[in-house]
Every structure is written in C-alpha cells, then in structure tokens.
Coordinates of C-alpha atoms in Angstrom, one line a residue:
X1 CA 17.7 -15.5 -3.3
X2 CA 17.3 -18.2 -6.0
X3 CA 14.6 -16.6 -8.1
X4 CA 16.4 -13.3 -8.1
X5 CA 19.6 -14.9 -9.4
X6 CA 18.3 -17.5 -11.7
X7 CA 16.0 -15.3 -13.8
X8 CA 18.5 -13.3 -15.8
X9 CA 16.5 -11.6 -18.6
X10 CA 13.1 -11.0 -19.9
X11 CA 13.7 -13.4 -22.7
X12 CA 13.2 -16.2 -22.5
X13 CA 10.6 -15.6 -19.8
X14 CA 10.1 -17.8 -16.8
X15 CA 7.7 -20.7 -17.5
X16 CA 4.1 -19.7 -17.0
X17 CA 3.6 -22.4 -14.4
X18 CA 6.6 -21.3 -12.4
X19 CA 5.4 -17.7 -12.4
X20 CA 2.0 -18.7 -11.2
X21 CA 3.5 -20.8 -8.4
X22 CA 5.7 -17.9 -7.2
X23 CA 2.8 -15.4 -7.3
X24 CA 0.4 -17.8 -5.7
X25 CA 2.8 -18.2 -2.8
X26 CA 3.0 -14.4 -2.6
X27 CA -0.7 -14.1 -2.4
X28 CA -0.9 -16.8 0.3
X29 CA 1.8 -15.4 2.4
X30 CA 2.7 -11.8 1.8
X31 CA 5.6 -11.8 4.2
X32 CA 7.6 -14.1 2.0
X33 CA 11.2 -13.0 1.3
X34 CA 11.9 -11.4 -2.1
X35 CA 13.5 -14.6 -3.2
X36 CA 10.1 -16.1 -3.7
X37 CA 9.2 -13.5 -6.3
X38 CA 9.7 -14.0 -10.0
X39 CA 12.0 -11.1 -10.5
X40 CA 15.7 -10.6 -10.9
X41 CA 18.4 -8.1 -11.4
X42 CA 19.6 -8.6 -15.0
X43 CA 16.1 -9.4 -16.1
X44 CA 15.1 -5.8 -15.4
X45 CA 18.0 -4.4 -17.3
X46 CA 16.9 -6.2 -20.4
X47 CA 13.4 -4.7 -20.3
X48 CA 12.5 -2.5 -23.3
X49 CA 10.7 -0.1 -20.9
X50 CA 11.8 0.1 -17.3
X51 CA 9.5 0.0 -14.3
X52 CA 10.6 3.6 -13.6
X53 CA 9.7 4.9 -17.0
X54 CA 6.3 3.1 -17.1
X55 CA 5.4 4.2 -13.6
X56 CA 6.3 7.9 -14.3
X57 CA 4.2 7.8 -17.6
X58 CA 1.2 6.1 -15.9
X59 CA 1.3 8.6 -13.0
X60 CA 1.6 11.6 -15.4
X61 CA -1.3 10.5 -17.6
X62 CA -3.7 9.6 -14.8
X63 CA -5.6 11.5 -12.1
X64 CA -3.8 12.8 -9.0
X65 CA -3.4 10.4 -6.1
X66 CA -5.7 10.3 -3.1
X67 CA -3.2 10.3 -0.3
X68 CA 0.4 10.0 -1.6
X69 CA 2.1 12.8 -3.4
X70 CA 2.7 12.4 -7.2
X71 CA 6.3 11.5 -6.6
X72 CA 5.5 9.0 -3.8
X73 CA 2.8 7.4 -6.0
X74 CA 5.3 7.1 -8.9
X75 CA 7.9 5.5 -6.6
X76 CA 5.2 3.1 -5.3
X77 CA 4.5 2.2 -8.9
X78 CA 8.2 1.5 -9.6
X79 CA 8.4 -0.7 -6.5
X80 CA 5.2 -2.5 -7.3
X81 CA 6.3 -3.4 -10.8
X82 CA 9.6 -4.7 -9.5
X83 CA 7.7 -6.9 -7.1
X84 CA 5.3 -8.2 -9.7
X85 CA 6.7 -7.5 -13.1
X86 CA 5.0 -8.0 -16.4
X87 CA 5.7 -11.3 -18.2
X88 CA 3.1 -13.2 -20.2
X89 CA 0.5 -11.8 -17.9
X90 CA 0.1 -8.1 -16.7
X91 CA 2.4 -6.8 -14.0
X92 CA 1.4 -4.7 -11.0
X93 CA 1.7 -1.4 -12.9
X94 CA -0.6 -2.6 -15.7
X95 CA -3.4 -3.2 -13.2
X96 CA -2.6 0.1 -11.4
X97 CA -1.7 -1.6 -8.1
X98 CA 0.1 1.5 -6.9
X99 CA -3.2 3.5 -7.2
X100 CA -5.0 0.8 -5.2
X101 CA -2.3 1.0 -2.6
X102 CA -2.8 4.8 -2.5
X103 CA -6.6 4.3 -2.1
X104 CA -6.1 1.8 0.7
X105 CA -3.9 4.2 2.5
X106 CA -6.4 7.0 2.1
X107 CA -9.5 5.2 3.2
X108 CA -8.4 2.2 5.3
X109 CA -5.1 3.1 7.1
X110 CA -4.9 5.0 10.3
X111 CA -2.7 8.1 10.5
X112 CA 0.3 6.3 12.1
X113 CA 0.2 3.6 9.4
X114 CA 0.0 6.3 6.7
X115 CA 2.9 8.1 8.1
X116 CA 5.0 5.0 8.4
X117 CA 4.3 4.2 4.8
X118 CA 5.5 7.6 3.6
X119 CA 8.5 7.3 5.9
X120 CA 9.4 3.9 4.3
X121 CA 9.2 5.3 0.8
X122 CA 11.4 8.3 1.9
X123 CA 13.9 5.9 3.4
X124 CA 14.3 3.9 0.2
X125 CA 14.9 7.1 -1.7
X126 CA 17.3 8.4 0.9
X127 CA 19.4 5.2 0.8
X128 CA 19.5 5.4 -3.0
X129 CA 20.7 9.1 -2.9
X130 CA 23.3 8.3 -0.3
X131 CA 24.7 5.2 -2.1
X132 CA 24.3 6.2 -5.7
X133 CA 23.7 10.0 -5.7
X134 CA 20.3 9.5 -7.4
X135 CA 16.7 8.9 -6.3
X136 CA 15.6 5.3 -6.5
X137 CA 13.5 5.8 -9.6
X138 CA 16.5 7.2 -11.5
X139 CA 18.7 4.1 -10.7
X140 CA 19.4 1.4 -13.3
X141 CA 17.0 -1.6 -13.0
X142 CA 19.9 -3.9 -11.7
X143 CA 20.7 -1.4 -9.0
X144 CA 17.1 -1.1 -8.0
X145 CA 16.8 -4.8 -7.7
X146 CA 20.0 -5.0 -5.6
X147 CA 18.6 -2.5 -3.2
X148 CA 15.3 -4.4 -2.9
X149 CA 17.2 -7.6 -2.1
X150 CA 19.0 -5.7 0.6
X151 CA 15.9 -4.2 2.2
X152 CA 14.0 -7.5 1.9
X153 CA 16.7 -9.2 3.9
X154 CA 17.3 -6.3 6.3
X155 CA 20.9 -6.1 5.1
X156 CA 23.0 -2.9 5.3
X157 CA 22.4 -0.1 4.5
X158 CA 18.9 -1.1 5.6
X159 CA 17.7 -2.3 9.0
X160 CA 14.9 -4.3 10.5
X161 CA 12.5 -1.4 10.4
X162 CA 13.0 -1.0 6.7
X163 CA 12.5 -4.7 6.2
X164 CA 9.2 -4.6 8.0
X165 CA 8.0 -1.7 5.7
X166 CA 9.0 -3.5 2.6
X167 CA 7.1 -6.6 3.6
X168 CA 4.1 -4.5 4.3
X169 CA 4.5 -3.0 0.9
X170 CA 4.6 -6.4 -0.7
X171 CA 1.4 -7.3 1.1
X172 CA -0.3 -4.2 -0.2
X173 CA 0.9 -4.9 -3.8
X174 CA -0.2 -8.6 -3.6
X175 CA -3.6 -7.6 -2.4
X176 CA -4.0 -4.9 -5.0
X177 CA -2.8 -7.3 -7.8
X178 CA -5.0 -10.3 -6.9
X179 CA -8.1 -8.2 -6.4
X180 CA -7.7 -6.7 -9.8
X181 CA -9.5 -8.2 -12.8
X182 CA -6.3 -9.3 -14.5
X183 CA -4.8 -10.7 -11.3
X184 CA -7.9 -12.7 -10.5
X185 CA -8.8 -13.9 -14.0
X186 CA -5.6 -14.1 -15.9
X187 CA -3.0 -14.9 -13.3
X188 CA -5.4 -17.0 -11.3
X189 CA -8.2 -19.2 -12.7
X190 CA -11.5 -17.6 -11.9
X191 CA -14.6 -19.7 -11.2
X192 CA -17.7 -17.7 -10.2
X193 CA -19.6 -20.7 -9.0
X194 CA -17.3 -23.6 -7.9
X195 CA -18.3 -27.0 -8.9
X196 CA -18.5 -30.2 -6.9
X197 CA -15.8 -31.9 -5.0
X198 CA -13.2 -33.7 -7.1
X199 CA -11.1 -36.0 -5.0
X200 CA -8.5 -36.9 -7.6
X201 CA -7.4 -33.8 -9.6
X202 CA -4.2 -34.0 -11.6
X203 CA -2.0 -31.1 -10.7
X204 CA 0.8 -29.9 -13.0
X205 CA 3.1 -26.9 -13.2
X206 CA 0.5 -25.2 -15.4
X207 CA -2.4 -25.7 -12.9
X208 CA -3.9 -22.4 -11.8
X209 CA -4.6 -21.5 -8.2
X210 CA -8.3 -20.6 -8.0
X211 CA -9.8 -17.1 -7.3
X212 CA -13.3 -17.6 -6.0

C-alpha cells in the first residue's frame, strides 16, 4: 500500500510524472491493487472540497441517471473521485466518469451484472453504516480511504466478493476516465496520426503514455 501511505496531503502534490505512471498502469491493468493508485488517506482529508461534496453537487445539478438511482450515482461519483482524484489534471468526477459508468451499465451490462453492481454499492454503504453509523458518503475522507484499502485487499469486514466488485468498479472508472477528452488529451499525450518509428526515444518520468 505504498502510494496510499506515502501521499499524505494535496500539497505538495505528487510529481506529474509519477501520477501519469500510476494512472497509466491503471489503464493498462484495471485489476491492479489500490496501492497502485495515486491516492492516500490523509491527502483526502486536506482537500478543500471532499469527493463526497463534489459528487453530491454534480449529481444534484445534472440530469437524472440512466440506470442507477440518484443516491447510487452520487456514491459512484464519490468512489470514482477517490480512485482517480483531481491533482494537476482533472479527476474522475470532473470528467463525469460516474455518469459514463451509469451509461455503460444501462446500455452494455446484462441484468445480472447490473444487479451485482448495485449490490456492490449497497455493500459498501452497509459496511460503513455498521462500522461508523453513517453512509459511506458521509464519512470523513481518511475513513473512506481506509475502507477502500480494506475492500481492495479483501480484508475484514469485506470479503473476496466485495474485492471483485471493487476491482470491476476500478475498471469501469479507468475506462470512463481514459475515454474522456481530458483523460485522453491531458493525462495522456494524444496523437491523432502517429508518426514514424523512432527506435531510440529518451523516456523520463515526465514522458506521457500515448492515447491513439
């Protein structure tokens, strides 16, 4: 859980190159553990606006969801922003990744998968209520991050089924983020028509992964 523990606040932010590396790994392999994400516990507490507040405001102002209930959509937004938070580039909430996830569930997922997703969201909320007496969205950012670390590793009070759901959620969020304009052009380096082969290209920590 190195990234979760090492990144302790929103200022100073994690170097741009390091953030691109972690998110590039996420896009390449959505089943990665939460430790490969550029998010932490104390970092979230230092945010001027929490993921919960931002998700609730975005959901309230926008159109109704296609498949999820408004509360489920808001919770998905909170989770998405915790997975890919805003730094020097937009986070998942800014690109409305939660609404893309909702759309994918509505038009692409079969009924069993739709039900499993809603069950997974309900499970996270239920654990939060049982352990802290509040829904997940009402918890402090550090507590939210602690529960996500637990579910990502399948640790108590979560189990293997919860872990599978969370990894599926990460895959949805990564897809939604990297197919957005900001994810493809600001987080990645977008090249509409790739050039010729360059056999010796110097790669540094600031080198972008390409979106083509």
